[in-house]
C-alpha positions as a Markdown table, in Angstrom:
| # | Residue | x | y | z |
|---|---|---|---|---|
| 1 | Unk | 0.2 | -9.2 | 22.9 |
| 2 | Unk | -2.0 | -6.4 | 21.6 |
| 3 | Unk | -4.6 | -4.7 | 23.8 |
| 4 | Unk | -7.4 | -3.3 | 21.7 |
| 5 | Unk | -9.1 | -0.5 | 23.6 |
| 6 | Unk | -12.7 | 0.5 | 23.5 |
| 7 | Unk | -13.6 | 2.7 | 20.5 |
| 8 | Unk | -12.8 | 6.4 | 20.8 |
| 9 | Unk | -10.9 | 6.0 | 24.1 |
| 10 | Unk | -9.9 | 9.4 | 25.5 |
| 11 | Unk | -6.2 | 9.4 | 26.2 |
| 12 | Unk | -6.7 | 12.2 | 28.7 |
| 13 | Unk | -9.1 | 10.1 | 30.8 |
| 14 | Unk | -8.4 | 8.8 | 34.3 |
| 15 | Unk | -9.1 | 5.2 | 33.0 |
| 16 | Unk | -6.5 | 5.5 | 30.3 |
| 17 | Unk | -3.9 | 6.9 | 32.6 |
| 18 | Unk | -4.5 | 4.1 | 35.1 |
| 19 | Unk | -4.1 | 1.5 | 32.3 |
| 20 | Unk | -0.8 | 3.0 | 31.1 |
| 21 | Unk | 0.6 | 3.3 | 34.6 |
| 22 | Unk | -0.2 | -0.4 | 35.2 |
| 23 | Unk | 1.5 | -1.5 | 31.9 |
| 24 | Unk | 4.6 | 0.6 | 32.7 |
| 25 | Unk | 4.9 | -1.3 | 36.0 |
| 26 | Unk | 5.3 | -4.7 | 34.2 |
| 27 | Unk | 8.9 | -5.8 | 34.3 |
| 28 | Unk | 10.5 | -6.7 | 31.0 |
| 29 | Unk | 7.7 | -5.4 | 28.9 |
| 30 | Unk | 7.7 | -2.3 | 26.7 |
| 31 | Unk | 4.6 | -0.7 | 25.4 |
| 32 | Unk | 3.9 | 1.0 | 22.0 |
| 33 | Unk | 0.6 | 2.9 | 21.3 |
| 34 | Unk | -0.8 | 2.9 | 17.8 |
| 35 | Unk | -3.9 | 4.8 | 16.6 |
| 36 | Unk | -6.1 | 3.1 | 14.0 |
| 37 | Unk | -8.7 | 4.9 | 12.0 |
| 38 | Unk | -11.7 | 2.6 | 11.6 |
| 39 | Unk | -15.0 | 3.1 | 9.8 |
| 40 | Unk | -16.5 | 6.1 | 11.7 |
| 41 | Unk | -14.4 | 5.5 | 14.8 |
| 42 | Unk | -10.9 | 5.8 | 16.2 |
| 43 | Unk | -9.3 | 2.8 | 17.8 |
| 44 | Unk | -6.2 | 2.6 | 20.0 |
| 45 | Unk | -4.0 | -0.5 | 20.0 |
| 46 | Unk | -1.4 | -1.0 | 22.7 |
| 47 | Unk | 1.4 | -3.3 | 21.8 |
| 48 | Unk | 3.1 | -5.2 | 24.6 |
| 49 | Unk | 6.6 | -6.2 | 23.6 |
| 50 | Unk | 8.7 | -8.6 | 25.7 |
| 51 | Unk | 7.9 | -11.7 | 27.8 |
| 52 | Unk | 4.1 | -11.6 | 27.5 |
| 53 | Unk | 3.6 | -15.4 | 27.7 |
| 54 | Unk | 3.1 | -15.0 | 31.5 |
| 55 | Unk | 0.2 | -12.6 | 31.0 |
| 56 | Unk | -3.3 | -13.9 | 31.2 |
| 57 | Unk | -5.3 | -12.8 | 28.2 |
| 58 | Unk | -8.5 | -12.8 | 30.3 |
| 59 | Unk | -7.0 | -10.6 | 33.0 |
| 60 | Unk | -5.5 | -8.2 | 30.5 |
| 61 | Unk | -8.9 | -8.0 | 28.8 |
| 62 | Unk | -10.4 | -6.9 | 32.1 |
| 63 | Unk | -8.2 | -3.8 | 32.5 |
| 64 | Unk | -9.6 | -0.3 | 32.2 |
| 65 | Unk | -10.5 | 0.8 | 28.7 |
| 66 | Unk | -9.6 | -2.6 | 27.2 |
| 67 | Unk | -12.1 | -4.2 | 24.8 |
| 68 | Unk | -10.0 | -7.4 | 24.3 |
| 69 | Unk | -6.5 | -8.7 | 24.3 |
| 70 | Unk | -5.0 | -10.6 | 21.3 |
| 71 | Unk | -2.2 | -13.0 | 21.6 |
| 72 | Unk | 0.3 | -12.1 | 18.8 |
| 73 | Unk | 1.9 | -14.6 | 16.5 |
| 74 | Unk | 5.5 | -14.2 | 15.7 |
| 75 | Unk | 5.0 | -13.5 | 12.0 |
| 76 | Unk | 3.9 | -10.1 | 11.0 |
| 77 | Unk | 3.7 | -8.8 | 14.5 |
| 78 | Unk | 2.5 | -5.3 | 13.7 |
| 79 | Unk | 0.8 | -5.9 | 10.4 |
| 80 | Unk | -0.7 | -9.3 | 10.8 |
| 81 | Unk | -4.3 | -10.2 | 11.7 |
| 82 | Unk | -3.3 | -12.8 | 14.4 |
| 83 | Unk | -6.5 | -14.8 | 13.9 |
| 84 | Unk | -8.7 | -11.8 | 14.5 |
| 85 | Unk | -10.6 | -11.1 | 11.2 |
| 86 | Unk | -12.2 | -8.0 | 12.5 |
| 87 | Unk | -9.0 | -6.1 | 13.4 |
| 88 | Unk | -9.4 | -2.9 | 11.4 |
| 89 | Unk | -6.8 | -0.7 | 9.8 |
| 90 | Unk | -7.4 | 2.5 | 7.8 |
| 91 | Unk | -5.2 | 5.4 | 7.3 |
| 92 | Unk | -5.8 | 8.7 | 5.7 |
| 93 | Unk | -3.1 | 10.7 | 3.8 |
| 94 | Unk | -3.7 | 14.1 | 2.2 |
| 95 | Unk | -7.4 | 13.5 | 2.1 |
| 96 | Unk | -7.3 | 10.0 | 0.6 |
| 97 | Unk | -8.3 | 7.0 | 2.7 |
| 98 | Unk | -6.6 | 3.6 | 2.4 |
| 99 | Unk | -7.8 | 0.3 | 3.8 |
| 100 | Unk | -8.9 | -3.2 | 2.9 |
| 101 | Unk | -12.4 | -1.9 | 2.0 |
| 102 | Unk | -11.3 | 1.1 | -0.1 |
| 103 | Unk | -10.2 | 1.4 | -3.7 |
| 104 | Unk | -7.9 | 3.8 | -5.5 |
| 105 | Unk | -6.2 | 3.9 | -8.9 |
| 106 | Unk | -2.7 | 5.4 | -9.4 |
| 107 | Unk | -2.2 | 5.8 | -13.2 |
| 108 | Unk | 0.8 | 7.7 | -14.5 |
| 109 | Unk | 4.3 | 7.7 | -15.9 |
| 110 | Unk | 6.6 | 4.9 | -14.9 |
| 111 | Unk | 9.4 | 7.4 | -15.3 |
| 112 | Unk | 9.3 | 11.2 | -15.6 |
| 113 | Unk | 10.8 | 12.2 | -19.0 |
| 114 | Unk | 9.6 | 15.7 | -19.9 |
| 115 | Unk | 7.6 | 18.4 | -18.2 |
| 116 | Unk | 5.2 | 18.4 | -21.2 |
| 117 | Unk | 4.4 | 14.7 | -20.7 |
| 118 | Unk | 3.9 | 15.2 | -17.0 |
| 119 | Unk | 1.4 | 18.0 | -17.7 |
| 120 | Unk | -0.4 | 16.0 | -20.3 |
| 121 | Unk | -0.7 | 13.1 | -17.9 |
| 122 | Unk | -2.1 | 15.2 | -15.1 |
| 123 | Unk | -4.5 | 17.0 | -17.3 |
| 124 | Unk | -5.9 | 13.7 | -18.4 |
| 125 | Unk | -6.2 | 12.5 | -14.9 |
| 126 | Unk | -8.1 | 15.6 | -13.8 |
| 127 | Unk | -10.4 | 15.3 | -16.7 |
| 128 | Unk | -11.3 | 11.8 | -15.6 |
| 129 | Unk | -11.8 | 12.8 | -11.9 |
| 130 | Unk | -8.6 | 11.1 | -10.7 |
| 131 | Unk | -6.6 | 12.5 | -7.7 |
| 132 | Unk | -3.7 | 10.0 | -7.5 |
| 133 | Unk | -0.9 | 9.2 | -9.9 |
| 134 | Unk | 2.5 | 7.5 | -10.2 |
| 135 | Unk | 5.6 | 9.4 | -11.3 |
| 136 | Unk | 9.1 | 7.8 | -11.3 |
| 137 | Unk | 11.9 | 10.2 | -10.6 |
| 138 | Unk | 14.4 | 7.6 | -9.4 |
| 139 | Unk | 14.6 | 4.5 | -11.6 |
| 140 | Unk | 16.7 | 1.4 | -10.8 |
| 141 | Unk | 17.6 | -0.3 | -14.0 |
| 142 | Unk | 19.1 | -3.7 | -14.9 |
| 143 | Unk | 21.6 | -2.1 | -17.2 |
| 144 | Unk | 23.9 | 0.7 | -16.0 |
| 145 | Unk | 23.6 | 2.4 | -19.4 |
| 146 | Unk | 19.8 | 2.7 | -19.2 |
| 147 | Unk | 18.0 | 5.9 | -18.2 |
| 148 | Unk | 18.1 | 6.1 | -14.4 |
| 149 | Unk | 15.5 | 8.9 | -14.0 |
| 150 | Unk | 15.9 | 12.7 | -13.6 |
| 151 | Unk | 16.1 | 12.4 | -9.8 |
| 152 | Unk | 15.6 | 15.5 | -7.7 |
| 153 | Unk | 15.9 | 17.9 | -10.7 |
| 154 | Unk | 12.4 | 17.0 | -11.8 |
| 155 | Unk | 10.7 | 17.1 | -8.4 |
| 156 | Unk | 9.8 | 20.8 | -8.2 |
| 157 | Unk | 7.9 | 20.9 | -11.5 |
| 158 | Unk | 6.3 | 17.5 | -10.9 |
| 159 | Unk | 5.0 | 18.7 | -7.5 |
| 160 | Unk | 3.9 | 22.1 | -8.8 |
| 161 | Unk | 2.0 | 20.5 | -11.7 |
| 162 | Unk | 0.4 | 18.1 | -9.3 |
| 163 | Unk | -0.9 | 21.0 | -7.2 |
| 164 | Unk | -2.2 | 22.8 | -10.3 |
| 165 | Unk | -4.3 | 19.7 | -11.4 |
| 166 | Unk | -5.5 | 18.7 | -8.0 |
| 167 | Unk | -3.4 | 15.6 | -7.6 |
| 168 | Unk | -3.3 | 14.7 | -4.0 |
| 169 | Unk | -0.8 | 11.8 | -3.9 |
| 170 | Unk | 2.0 | 10.7 | -6.1 |
| 171 | Unk | 3.5 | 7.2 | -5.8 |
| 172 | Unk | 7.2 | 7.7 | -6.2 |
| 173 | Unk | 9.9 | 5.0 | -6.0 |
| 174 | Unk | 12.9 | 5.7 | -3.8 |
| 175 | Unk | 16.1 | 3.6 | -4.0 |
| 176 | Unk | 18.2 | 5.4 | -1.3 |
| 177 | Unk | 17.6 | 7.0 | 2.0 |
| 178 | Unk | 18.8 | 10.3 | 0.6 |
| 179 | Unk | 15.9 | 10.3 | -1.9 |
| 180 | Unk | 13.4 | 10.6 | 1.0 |
| 181 | Unk | 15.2 | 13.7 | 2.2 |
| 182 | Unk | 15.2 | 15.1 | -1.4 |
| 183 | Unk | 11.5 | 14.6 | -1.7 |
| 184 | Unk | 10.8 | 16.2 | 1.6 |
| 185 | Unk | 12.9 | 19.2 | 0.7 |
| 186 | Unk | 11.3 | 19.7 | -2.7 |
| 187 | Unk | 7.8 | 19.5 | -1.2 |
| 188 | Unk | 8.8 | 22.1 | 1.3 |
| 189 | Unk | 10.3 | 24.4 | -1.3 |
| 190 | Unk | 7.2 | 24.2 | -3.5 |
| 191 | Unk | 4.8 | 24.8 | -0.6 |
| 192 | Unk | 3.5 | 21.2 | -0.1 |
| 193 | Unk | 1.2 | 21.3 | -3.2 |
| 194 | Unk | 0.7 | 17.5 | -3.1 |
| 195 | Unk | 1.6 | 14.4 | -1.1 |
| 196 | Unk | 4.0 | 11.6 | -1.9 |
| 197 | Unk | 3.6 | 7.9 | -1.2 |
| 198 | Unk | 7.1 | 6.3 | -1.0 |
| 199 | Unk | 7.5 | 3.3 | -3.2 |
| 200 | Unk | 9.9 | 0.5 | -2.4 |
| 201 | Unk | 10.5 | -1.4 | -5.7 |
| 202 | Unk | 10.9 | -5.1 | -6.2 |
| 203 | Unk | 14.7 | -4.9 | -6.4 |
| 204 | Unk | 14.8 | -3.2 | -3.0 |
| 205 | Unk | 12.4 | -5.4 | -1.1 |
| 206 | Unk | 15.3 | -6.8 | 0.9 |
| 207 | Unk | 17.3 | -3.6 | 1.1 |
| 208 | Unk | 16.9 | -3.6 | 4.8 |
| 209 | Unk | 18.6 | -0.2 | 5.5 |
| 210 | Unk | 16.3 | 1.5 | 3.0 |
| 211 | Unk | 13.3 | -0.3 | 4.6 |
| 212 | Unk | 14.4 | 1.0 | 8.1 |
| 213 | Unk | 14.8 | 4.5 | 6.8 |
| 214 | Unk | 11.4 | 4.5 | 5.2 |
| 215 | Unk | 9.9 | 3.1 | 8.3 |
| 216 | Unk | 11.5 | 5.6 | 10.7 |
| 217 | Unk | 9.8 | 8.5 | 8.9 |
| 218 | Unk | 6.1 | 8.7 | 9.4 |
| 219 | Unk | 5.2 | 11.6 | 7.2 |
| 220 | Unk | 4.7 | 9.5 | 4.0 |
| 221 | Unk | 2.9 | 6.2 | 3.6 |
| 222 | Unk | 4.9 | 3.4 | 1.9 |
| 223 | Unk | 4.0 | 1.2 | -1.0 |
| 224 | Unk | 6.2 | -1.9 | -0.9 |
| 225 | Unk | 6.3 | -4.3 | -3.9 |
| 226 | Unk | 6.7 | -8.0 | -3.6 |
| 227 | Unk | 10.2 | -9.2 | -4.4 |
| 228 | Unk | 10.3 | -10.8 | -7.8 |
| 229 | Unk | 12.4 | -13.7 | -6.8 |
| 230 | Unk | 11.6 | -14.4 | -3.1 |
| 231 | Unk | 8.7 | -16.0 | -1.3 |
| 232 | Unk | 5.5 | -14.2 | -0.3 |
| 233 | Unk | 6.5 | -14.7 | 3.4 |
| 234 | Unk | 9.8 | -13.1 | 2.8 |
| 235 | Unk | 8.2 | -10.1 | 1.1 |
| 236 | Unk | 5.6 | -9.7 | 3.9 |
| 237 | Unk | 8.4 | -9.7 | 6.5 |
| 238 | Unk | 10.0 | -6.9 | 4.5 |
| 239 | Unk | 6.8 | -4.9 | 5.0 |
| 240 | Unk | 7.1 | -5.8 | 8.7 |
| 241 | Unk | 10.4 | -4.0 | 8.7 |
| 242 | Unk | 8.7 | -0.8 | 7.9 |
| 243 | Unk | 6.1 | -1.3 | 10.6 |
| 244 | Unk | 8.6 | -2.3 | 13.2 |
| 245 | Unk | 10.4 | 1.0 | 12.8 |
| 246 | Unk | 7.2 | 2.9 | 13.4 |
| 247 | Unk | 5.4 | 3.5 | 10.0 |
| 248 | Unk | 2.4 | 1.2 | 9.8 |
| 249 | Unk | 0.8 | 3.1 | 6.9 |
| 250 | Unk | 1.9 | 0.4 | 4.5 |
| 251 | Unk | 0.4 | -0.9 | 1.3 |
| 252 | Unk | 1.6 | -4.2 | -0.2 |
| 253 | Unk | 1.9 | -4.5 | -4.0 |
| 254 | Unk | 1.8 | -7.6 | -6.1 |
| 255 | Unk | 3.7 | -7.1 | -9.4 |
| 256 | Unk | 4.3 | -10.6 | -10.8 |
| 257 | Unk | 7.1 | -13.1 | -10.3 |
| 258 | Unk | 10.3 | -13.5 | -12.3 |
| 259 | Unk | 10.0 | -16.8 | -14.1 |
| 260 | Unk | 9.9 | -18.0 | -17.7 |
| 261 | Unk | 6.7 | -19.9 | -16.7 |
| 262 | Unk | 5.0 | -16.6 | -17.2 |
| 263 | Unk | 6.1 | -16.2 | -20.8 |
| 264 | Unk | 5.0 | -14.5 | -23.0 |
| 265 | Unk | 4.1 | -12.0 | -20.2 |
| 266 | Unk | 7.0 | -10.1 | -18.6 |
| 267 | Unk | 6.3 | -11.9 | -15.2 |
| 268 | Unk | 4.1 | -14.6 | -13.9 |
| 269 | Unk | 0.9 | -12.8 | -12.7 |
| 270 | Unk | 0.4 | -13.5 | -9.0 |
| 271 | Unk | -2.9 | -11.7 | -8.4 |
| 272 | Unk | -4.4 | -14.9 | -6.9 |
| 273 | Unk | -2.4 | -13.9 | -3.8 |
| 274 | Unk | -4.6 | -10.8 | -3.3 |
| 275 | Unk | -7.0 | -12.6 | -0.8 |
| 276 | Unk | -4.0 | -14.4 | 0.8 |
| 277 | Unk | -2.3 | -11.1 | 1.7 |
| 278 | Unk | -5.7 | -9.7 | 3.0 |
| 279 | Unk | -6.2 | -12.8 | 5.1 |
| 280 | Unk | -2.7 | -12.8 | 6.6 |
| 281 | Unk | -2.3 | -9.1 | 7.2 |
| 282 | Unk | -4.3 | -5.9 | 7.6 |
| 283 | Unk | -2.5 | -4.1 | 4.7 |
| 284 | Unk | -4.4 | -2.8 | 1.7 |
| 285 | Unk | -3.3 | -4.8 | -1.3 |
| 286 | Unk | -2.2 | -3.1 | -4.6 |
| 287 | Unk | -1.7 | -4.8 | -8.0 |
| 288 | Unk | 0.7 | -3.6 | -10.7 |
| 289 | Unk | -0.6 | -5.1 | -14.0 |
| 290 | Unk | 1.8 | -3.1 | -16.1 |
| 291 | Unk | 4.9 | -4.8 | -14.7 |
| 292 | Unk | 3.2 | -8.1 | -14.5 |
| 293 | Unk | 2.1 | -8.3 | -18.1 |
| 294 | Unk | 4.7 | -6.0 | -19.7 |
| 295 | Unk | 3.1 | -5.6 | -23.1 |
| 296 | Unk | 0.2 | -4.1 | -25.1 |
| 297 | Unk | -0.9 | -7.5 | -26.5 |
| 298 | Unk | -4.7 | -8.2 | -26.6 |
| 299 | Unk | -6.8 | -11.4 | -26.7 |
| 300 | Unk | -9.2 | -12.3 | -29.6 |
| 301 | Unk | -11.9 | -10.4 | -27.7 |
| 302 | Unk | -10.0 | -7.2 | -28.3 |
| 303 | Unk | -9.3 | -6.6 | -24.6 |
| 304 | Unk | -5.7 | -5.9 | -23.7 |
| 305 | Unk | -4.0 | -8.5 | -21.6 |
| 306 | Unk | -3.1 | -5.8 | -19.0 |
| 307 | Unk | -6.8 | -5.0 | -18.6 |
| 308 | Unk | -7.7 | -8.7 | -18.2 |
| 309 | Unk | -5.0 | -9.0 | -15.5 |
| 310 | Unk | -6.2 | -5.9 | -13.8 |
| 311 | Unk | -9.8 | -7.2 | -13.7 |
| 312 | Unk | -8.5 | -10.5 | -12.2 |
| 313 | Unk | -6.8 | -8.7 | -9.3 |
| 314 | Unk | -9.7 | -6.2 | -8.7 |
| 315 | Unk | -12.4 | -8.9 | -8.7 |
| 316 | Unk | -10.3 | -10.8 | -6.2 |
| 317 | Unk | -10.5 | -7.8 | -3.8 |
| 318 | Unk | -7.5 | -5.6 | -4.6 |
| 319 | Unk | -7.6 | -2.1 | -3.0 |
| 320 | Unk | -5.3 | -0.2 | -5.3 |
| 321 | Unk | -4.1 | -0.4 | -8.9 |
| 322 | Unk | -0.8 | 1.0 | -10.0 |
| 323 | Unk | -0.6 | 1.3 | -13.8 |
| 324 | Unk | 1.5 | 2.8 | -16.5 |
| 325 | Unk | 0.1 | 5.4 | -18.9 |
| 326 | Unk | 2.1 | 7.7 | -21.3 |
| 327 | Unk | 1.1 | 10.5 | -23.7 |
| 328 | Unk | 3.6 | 9.1 | -26.3 |
| 329 | Unk | 4.6 | 5.6 | -25.4 |
| 330 | Unk | 7.0 | 5.4 | -28.3 |
| 331 | Unk | 9.0 | 8.3 | -26.8 |
| 332 | Unk | 8.9 | 6.9 | -23.2 |
| 333 | Unk | 12.4 | 6.5 | -21.7 |
| 334 | Unk | 11.3 | 3.6 | -19.5 |
| 335 | Unk | 8.8 | 0.7 | -20.3 |
| 336 | Unk | 7.2 | 2.4 | -23.3 |
| 337 | Unk | 6.0 | -0.9 | -24.8 |
| 338 | Unk | 3.9 | -1.7 | -21.8 |
| 339 | Unk | 2.4 | 1.8 | -21.3 |
| 340 | Unk | -1.2 | 2.4 | -22.1 |
| 341 | Unk | -2.1 | 5.5 | -24.2 |
| 342 | Unk | -4.0 | 8.5 | -22.7 |
| 343 | Unk | -6.8 | 7.8 | -25.2 |
| 344 | Unk | -7.3 | 4.5 | -23.3 |
| 345 | Unk | -7.5 | 6.0 | -19.8 |
| 346 | Unk | -11.3 | 6.4 | -19.8 |
| 347 | Unk | -11.8 | 2.8 | -21.1 |
| 348 | Unk | -9.4 | 1.5 | -18.5 |
| 349 | Unk | -11.2 | 3.3 | -15.6 |
| 350 | Unk | -14.6 | 2.0 | -16.9 |
| 351 | Unk | -13.3 | -1.6 | -17.0 |
| 352 | Unk | -11.8 | -1.3 | -13.5 |
| 353 | Unk | -15.2 | 0.1 | -12.3 |
| 354 | Unk | -17.0 | -2.9 | -13.7 |
| 355 | Unk | -14.6 | -5.3 | -12.0 |
| 356 | Unk | -14.9 | -3.5 | -8.7 |
| 357 | Unk | -18.7 | -3.6 | -8.9 |
| 358 | Unk | -18.4 | -7.3 | -9.6 |
| 359 | Unk | -16.3 | -7.8 | -6.5 |
| 360 | Unk | -18.8 | -5.9 | -4.3 |
| 361 | Unk | -21.6 | -8.0 | -5.7 |
| 362 | Unk | -19.7 | -11.2 | -4.9 |
| 363 | Unk | -19.2 | -9.9 | -1.4 |
| 364 | Unk | -22.9 | -9.1 | -1.0 |
| 365 | Unk | -23.9 | -12.5 | -2.2 |
| 366 | Unk | -21.5 | -14.2 | 0.3 |
| 367 | Unk | -22.8 | -12.1 | 3.2 |
| 368 | Unk | -26.4 | -12.9 | 2.2 |
| 369 | Unk | -25.6 | -16.6 | 2.1 |
| 370 | Unk | -23.9 | -16.6 | 5.5 |
| 371 | Unk | -27.1 | -15.1 | 7.0 |
| 372 | Unk | -29.4 | -17.8 | 5.7 |
| 373 | Unk | -30.2 | -20.6 | 8.2 |
| 374 | Unk | -29.1 | -23.4 | 5.8 |
| 375 | Unk | -25.6 | -21.9 | 5.5 |
| 376 | Unk | -25.1 | -22.4 | 9.3 |
| 377 | Unk | -26.2 | -26.0 | 9.4 |
């Protein structure tokens, strides 16, 4: 059961103290308190864990400070909506806000190769008003002979350049618990010039020890990609691992499914699941068109397939885009054939803006329809 308290409840108030003392007196039930940043207000959720079936929802709703009580379903206990469409969840990290009504683009290098390329990428991002990027330092590869990333050796100059060019957040994949510590140490040594969003890649979606480690730390938000060969439910439960360990600042990424039915694309694009994830959970939803499409092919209209796929996800309500760019794709050590060129960054951002505006217009039209008398008959 979740107790949703009245907005901006003061934790130092007598009412709040009375509520907590009562909850602590309940046998066999533990409590966890979670702060939620809503639109213009702060909400407190109190999770009751244990035998809550015996608790009356009406009675729990009448307790001091409580706005309402929500009976929790078993699936997605911390991240799910539980039939309550208005349950909010926003989180802010290093000045950037994430939620199901926000939108952010993370364009950058799939894998860091040279300092020069990192600098060129960040210069281009700054020129286009972008404050987020992706930079891969640790790269799990199918072949043991492929480039595995520079690891911790590149972190200091990546972070320093990010600070120089006003990059607030870098999405960076980790494949081992030790990578989290290496990132924290490098940020500390360089004076915290930027922030890092930990990324759990598709190969590690069911690496449960890594999920637990990323969930135990609450400094960095986590972007978790859907597993390429498992069900959506299994992938969402992987995200729940993060939340159950304490970190609920989680973004869920769709990146295509591994199946030859998607040929000639690298994966079968699954962006129709954007509204599904938004309906089942409170997580912001990211799309990764680069790893879904995996090429620079274009349709007869001249628009790249990767841009068409991006627009499909954005117009369906995606809250974040993770996309590969490279100053010299032919020299990229990872996924060069799918990387967009820096000269295409402005065009890509314009196309994304058009798709986002179309989604917001769709949303306005739906809300207007719901307000008309005939729509309620």
